[in-house]
XYZ file of C-alpha atoms in Angstrom:
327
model
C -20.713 23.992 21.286
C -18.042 21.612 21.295
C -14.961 22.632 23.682
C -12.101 22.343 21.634
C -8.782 21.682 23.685
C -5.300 22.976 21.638
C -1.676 21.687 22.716
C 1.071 23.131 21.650
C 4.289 21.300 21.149
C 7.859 21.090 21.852
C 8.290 22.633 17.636
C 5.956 25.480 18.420
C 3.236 23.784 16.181
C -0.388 24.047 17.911
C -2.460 20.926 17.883
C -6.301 20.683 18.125
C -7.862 17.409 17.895
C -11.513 17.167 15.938
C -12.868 13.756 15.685
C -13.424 12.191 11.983
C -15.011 9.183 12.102
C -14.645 6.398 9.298
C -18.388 6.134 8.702
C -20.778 8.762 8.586
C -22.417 9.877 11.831
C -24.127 13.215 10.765
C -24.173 14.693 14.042
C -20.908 13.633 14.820
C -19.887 15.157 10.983
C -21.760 18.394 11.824
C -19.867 18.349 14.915
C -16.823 18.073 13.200
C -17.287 20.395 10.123
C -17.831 23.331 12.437
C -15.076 22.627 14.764
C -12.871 22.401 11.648
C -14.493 26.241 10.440
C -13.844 27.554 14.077
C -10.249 26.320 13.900
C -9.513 27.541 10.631
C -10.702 30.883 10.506
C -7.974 32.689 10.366
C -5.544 30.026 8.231
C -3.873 31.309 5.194
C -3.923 27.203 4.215
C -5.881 24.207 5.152
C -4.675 20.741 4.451
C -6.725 17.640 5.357
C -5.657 14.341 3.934
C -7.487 11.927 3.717
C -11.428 11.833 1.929
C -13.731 12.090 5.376
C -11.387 14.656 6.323
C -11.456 16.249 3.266
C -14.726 16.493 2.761
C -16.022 17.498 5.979
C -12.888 20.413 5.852
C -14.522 21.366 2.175
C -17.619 21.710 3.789
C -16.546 24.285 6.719
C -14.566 26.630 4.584
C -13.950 27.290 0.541
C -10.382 26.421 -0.979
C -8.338 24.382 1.046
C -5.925 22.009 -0.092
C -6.199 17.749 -0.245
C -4.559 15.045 -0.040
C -6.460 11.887 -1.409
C -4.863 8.768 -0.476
C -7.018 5.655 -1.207
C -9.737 4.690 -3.888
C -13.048 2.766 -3.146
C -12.491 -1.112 -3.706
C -16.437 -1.600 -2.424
C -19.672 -0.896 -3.650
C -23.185 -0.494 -2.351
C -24.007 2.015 0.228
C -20.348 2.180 1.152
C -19.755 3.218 -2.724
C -22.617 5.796 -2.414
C -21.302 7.608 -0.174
C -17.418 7.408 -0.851
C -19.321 8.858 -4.166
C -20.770 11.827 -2.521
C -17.668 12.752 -0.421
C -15.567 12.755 -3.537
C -17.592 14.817 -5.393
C -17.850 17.175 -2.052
C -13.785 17.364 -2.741
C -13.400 17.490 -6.503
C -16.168 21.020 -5.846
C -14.926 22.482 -3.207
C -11.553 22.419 -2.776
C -8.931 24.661 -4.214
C -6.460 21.732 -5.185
C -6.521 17.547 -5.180
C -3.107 16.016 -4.784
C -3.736 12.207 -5.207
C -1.016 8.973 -4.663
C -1.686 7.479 -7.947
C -2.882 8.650 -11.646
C -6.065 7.063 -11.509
C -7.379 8.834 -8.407
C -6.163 11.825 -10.487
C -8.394 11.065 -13.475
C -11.195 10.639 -11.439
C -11.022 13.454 -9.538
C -10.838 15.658 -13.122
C -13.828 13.599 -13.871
C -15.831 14.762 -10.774
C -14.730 18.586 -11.712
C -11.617 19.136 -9.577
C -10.286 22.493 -11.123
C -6.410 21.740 -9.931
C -5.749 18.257 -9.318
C -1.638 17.435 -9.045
C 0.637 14.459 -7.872
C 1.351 13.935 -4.638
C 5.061 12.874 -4.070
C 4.959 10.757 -0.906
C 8.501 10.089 1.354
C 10.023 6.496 0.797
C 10.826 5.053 4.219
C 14.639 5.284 5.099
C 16.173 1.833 4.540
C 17.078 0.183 7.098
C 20.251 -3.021 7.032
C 19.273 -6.958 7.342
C 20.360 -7.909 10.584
C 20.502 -11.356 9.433
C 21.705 -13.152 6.444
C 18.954 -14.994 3.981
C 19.666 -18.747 5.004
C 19.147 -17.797 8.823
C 15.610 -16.615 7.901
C 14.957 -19.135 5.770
C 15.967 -21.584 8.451
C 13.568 -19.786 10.728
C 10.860 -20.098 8.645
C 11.723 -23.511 7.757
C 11.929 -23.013 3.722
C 15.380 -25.012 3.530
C 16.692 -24.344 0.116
C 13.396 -23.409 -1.061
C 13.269 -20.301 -2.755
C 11.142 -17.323 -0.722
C 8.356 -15.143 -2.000
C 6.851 -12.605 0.480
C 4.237 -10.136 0.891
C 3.697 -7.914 3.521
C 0.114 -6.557 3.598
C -2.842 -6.094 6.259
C -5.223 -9.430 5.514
C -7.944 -7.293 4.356
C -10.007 -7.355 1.258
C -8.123 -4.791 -0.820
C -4.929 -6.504 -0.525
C -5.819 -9.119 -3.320
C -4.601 -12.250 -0.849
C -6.862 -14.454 -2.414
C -4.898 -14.094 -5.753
C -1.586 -15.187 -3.412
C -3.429 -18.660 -2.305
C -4.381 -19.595 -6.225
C -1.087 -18.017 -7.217
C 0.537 -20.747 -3.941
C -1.949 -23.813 -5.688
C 0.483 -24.065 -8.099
C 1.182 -26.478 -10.496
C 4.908 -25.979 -9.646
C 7.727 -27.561 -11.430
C 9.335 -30.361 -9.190
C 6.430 -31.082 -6.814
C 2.933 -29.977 -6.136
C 1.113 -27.811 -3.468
C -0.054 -29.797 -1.654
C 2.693 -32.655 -1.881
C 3.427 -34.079 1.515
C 6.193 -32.054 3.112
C 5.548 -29.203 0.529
C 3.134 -27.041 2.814
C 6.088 -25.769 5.649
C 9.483 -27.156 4.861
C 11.723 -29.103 3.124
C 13.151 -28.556 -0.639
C 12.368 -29.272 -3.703
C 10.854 -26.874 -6.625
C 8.315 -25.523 -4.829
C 8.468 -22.114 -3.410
C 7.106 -20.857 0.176
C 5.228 -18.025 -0.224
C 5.287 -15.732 3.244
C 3.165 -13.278 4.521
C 3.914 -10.510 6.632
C 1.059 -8.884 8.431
C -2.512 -9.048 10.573
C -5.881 -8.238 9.305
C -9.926 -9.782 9.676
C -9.365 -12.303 6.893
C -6.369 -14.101 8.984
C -8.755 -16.873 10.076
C -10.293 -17.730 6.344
C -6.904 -17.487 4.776
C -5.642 -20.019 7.242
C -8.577 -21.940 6.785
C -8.108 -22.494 3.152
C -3.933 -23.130 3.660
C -4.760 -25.610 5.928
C -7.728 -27.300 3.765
C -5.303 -27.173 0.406
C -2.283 -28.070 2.351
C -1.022 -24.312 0.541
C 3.059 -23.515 0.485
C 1.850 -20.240 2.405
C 2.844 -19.932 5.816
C 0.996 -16.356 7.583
C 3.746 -14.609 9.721
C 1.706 -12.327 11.488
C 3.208 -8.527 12.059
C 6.976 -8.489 11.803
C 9.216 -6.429 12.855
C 11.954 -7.611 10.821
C 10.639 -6.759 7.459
C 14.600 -5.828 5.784
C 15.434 -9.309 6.844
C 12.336 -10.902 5.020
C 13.275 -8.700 1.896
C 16.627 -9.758 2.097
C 16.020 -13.721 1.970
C 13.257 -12.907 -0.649
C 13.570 -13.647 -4.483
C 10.895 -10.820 -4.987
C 8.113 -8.993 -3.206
C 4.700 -10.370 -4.025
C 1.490 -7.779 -4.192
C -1.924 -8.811 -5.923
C -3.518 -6.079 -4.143
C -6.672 -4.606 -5.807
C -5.600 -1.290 -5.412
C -2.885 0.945 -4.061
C -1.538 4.102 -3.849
C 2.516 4.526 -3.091
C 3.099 1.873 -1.195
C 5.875 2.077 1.369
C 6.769 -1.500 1.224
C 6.833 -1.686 -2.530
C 9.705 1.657 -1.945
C 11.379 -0.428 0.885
C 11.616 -3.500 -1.617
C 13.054 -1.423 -4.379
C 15.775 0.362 -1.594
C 16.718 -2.853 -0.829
C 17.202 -4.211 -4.185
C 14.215 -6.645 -4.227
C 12.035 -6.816 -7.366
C 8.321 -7.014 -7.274
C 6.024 -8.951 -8.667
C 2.572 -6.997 -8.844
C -0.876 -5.482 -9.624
C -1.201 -3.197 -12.229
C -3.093 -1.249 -10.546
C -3.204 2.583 -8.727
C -0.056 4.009 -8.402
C 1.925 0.933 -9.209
C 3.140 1.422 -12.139
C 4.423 4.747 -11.629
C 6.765 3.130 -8.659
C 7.969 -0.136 -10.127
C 9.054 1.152 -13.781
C 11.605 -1.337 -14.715
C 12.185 -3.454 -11.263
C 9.693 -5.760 -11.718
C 6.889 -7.382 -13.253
C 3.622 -5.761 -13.848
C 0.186 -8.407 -14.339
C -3.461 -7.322 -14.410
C -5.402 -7.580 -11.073
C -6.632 -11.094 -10.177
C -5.066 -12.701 -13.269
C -3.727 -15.725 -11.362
C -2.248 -17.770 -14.659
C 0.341 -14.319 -15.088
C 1.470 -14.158 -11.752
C 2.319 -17.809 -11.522
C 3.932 -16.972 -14.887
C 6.358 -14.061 -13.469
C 7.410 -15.891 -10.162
C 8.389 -19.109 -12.778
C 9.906 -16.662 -14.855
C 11.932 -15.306 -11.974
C 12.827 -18.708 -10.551
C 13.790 -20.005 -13.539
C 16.443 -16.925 -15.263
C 18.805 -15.963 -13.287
C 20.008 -13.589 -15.273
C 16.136 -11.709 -15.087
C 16.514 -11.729 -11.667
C 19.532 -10.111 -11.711
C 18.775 -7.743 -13.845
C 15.286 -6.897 -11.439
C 17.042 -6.469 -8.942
C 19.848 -4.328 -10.370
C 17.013 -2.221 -11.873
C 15.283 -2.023 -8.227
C 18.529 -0.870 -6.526
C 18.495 2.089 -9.655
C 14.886 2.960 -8.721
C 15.264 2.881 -5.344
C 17.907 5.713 -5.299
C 15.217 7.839 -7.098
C 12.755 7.765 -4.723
C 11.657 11.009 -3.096
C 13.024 12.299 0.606
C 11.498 14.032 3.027
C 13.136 17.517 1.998
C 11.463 16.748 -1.649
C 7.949 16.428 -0.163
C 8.407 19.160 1.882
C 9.077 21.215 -0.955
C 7.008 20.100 -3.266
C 3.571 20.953 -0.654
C 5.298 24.141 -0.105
C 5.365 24.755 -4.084
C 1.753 23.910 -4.019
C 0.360 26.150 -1.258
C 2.367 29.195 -2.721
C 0.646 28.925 -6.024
């Protein structure tokens, strides 16, 4: 039998960790599922988040309450089982909450008798601490106008779109004009990426290859000043949930220019521009559209400042998981 150690902390709140890996390891997952039934015995509620977690929790003990927060963007064996652990969930627990409608729909799908939204916190904005032209000095972009996106170089994060989206045509000047790739002006924009992942090395590859107006920043900690200097958040991702930097953007007044995809939609409303996943041709079409009418920027970016006052606090999530396990 597993020893399982418990800490309490300074709050009073009692923590016991159980390890969930993020691949199956059936002994490891028996392991887990009955350290999860011998901690939760005597719990009026139990709330995992997450599907491994969820599953494995379903497994150990009837009813408990969770939180999905990503949907599959792979197939084969991976798929299988993501297939099997969801319908675990959608069986055996009491209620779903999921980040975006279509996890929702799927989950009703699979049988899940109670499946609701789940509000998630928007991060608490925080002020530039420098003005646009100094980071567009930094980053060499001269009077060039800014695009960024801040996402892990992974897979799901569409990335690939961004370089084809970067290829251009552009009016004024090409890609891969001399001069164009890192600096300089002209009617070309620099497209910036915030953020570390496995695909840093092929990305770069490619840049370098098509001489690309993309320049990788690696992690950042100065994302408000990056949003600041920014015509508009860029996200071709293939799927996503609430994302927090899409909720910074709009806090900061920022428009977006992204996937229709996940939970989207549901974030952006009016302060942006929604295109279909991968569709290359419409996202080139927004950013020109953005560059070129100043008024629709203005009016993005009035309508982000609007939606970004409507975002959910802390005390609203709070409230709204309480309103779920009292039902």
């Amino acid at each position: 039998m597993t020893k399982i150690q418990r800490v309490r902390s300074p709050t009073g709140a009692v923590f016991a960790e159980v390890a969930v890996s993020d691949r199956p390891q059936p002994l490891g997952d028996l392991r887990a599922v009955l350290a999860i039934r011998r901690l939760t015995r005597d719990a009026d509620v139990v709330h995992p988040h997450g599907l491994r977690a969820g599953a494995l929790t379903a497994l150990g003990r009837r009813g408990p309450v969770v939180t999905l927060h990503n949907a599959l963007t792979a197939g084969g064996f991976v798929g299988f089982v993501y297939g099997v652990l969801e319908r675990i969930v959608a069986r055996r627990a009491g209620r779903v909450l999921v980040v975006s409608p279509d996890l929702g729909e799927r989950m009703t799908r699979l049988g899940a008798r109670d499946v609701r939204a789940a509000l998630v916190a928007a991060p608490a904005p925080q002020p530039a601490k420098r003005t646009p032209q100094e980071v567009k000095d930094e980053l060499g972009a001269g009077e060039r106008p800014l695009l960024l996106t801040v996402a892990r170089l992974a897979q799901q994060k569409g990335l690939e779109t961004l370089l084809d989206v970067a290829a251009g045509p552009w009016p004024g000047g090409s890609a891969g004009a001399p001069g164009q790739g890192s600096g300089g002006s002209g009617g070309v924009p620099l497209f910036v990426v915030a953020g570390e992942g496995p695909l840093r090395e092929e990305l770069q590859r490619r840049i370098d290859a098509e001489r690309l107006p993309v320049r990788l920043l690696g992690n950042r900690d100065d994302v408000p000043d990056l949003l600041g200097a920014a015509v508009a958040l860029v996200m071709p991702s293939r799927w996503e949930g609430q994302p927090l930097t899409l909720r910074e953007a709009l806090m900061t007044g920022t428009p977006a220019i992204a996937s229709d995809v996940g939970g989207i939609p549901e974030i952006l409303a009016d302060a942006g521009i929604l295109v279909p996943y991968g569709d290359v041709e419409g996202f080139r079409t927004a950013v020109r559209a953005l560059l070129a009418d100043v008024a629709t920027a203005e009016r993005l970016a009035a309508a982000a400042v609007r939606r970004g006052r409507e975002m959910p606090g802390g005390d609203d999530v709070v409230e709204s998981v309480l309103a779920v396990y009292r039902s």
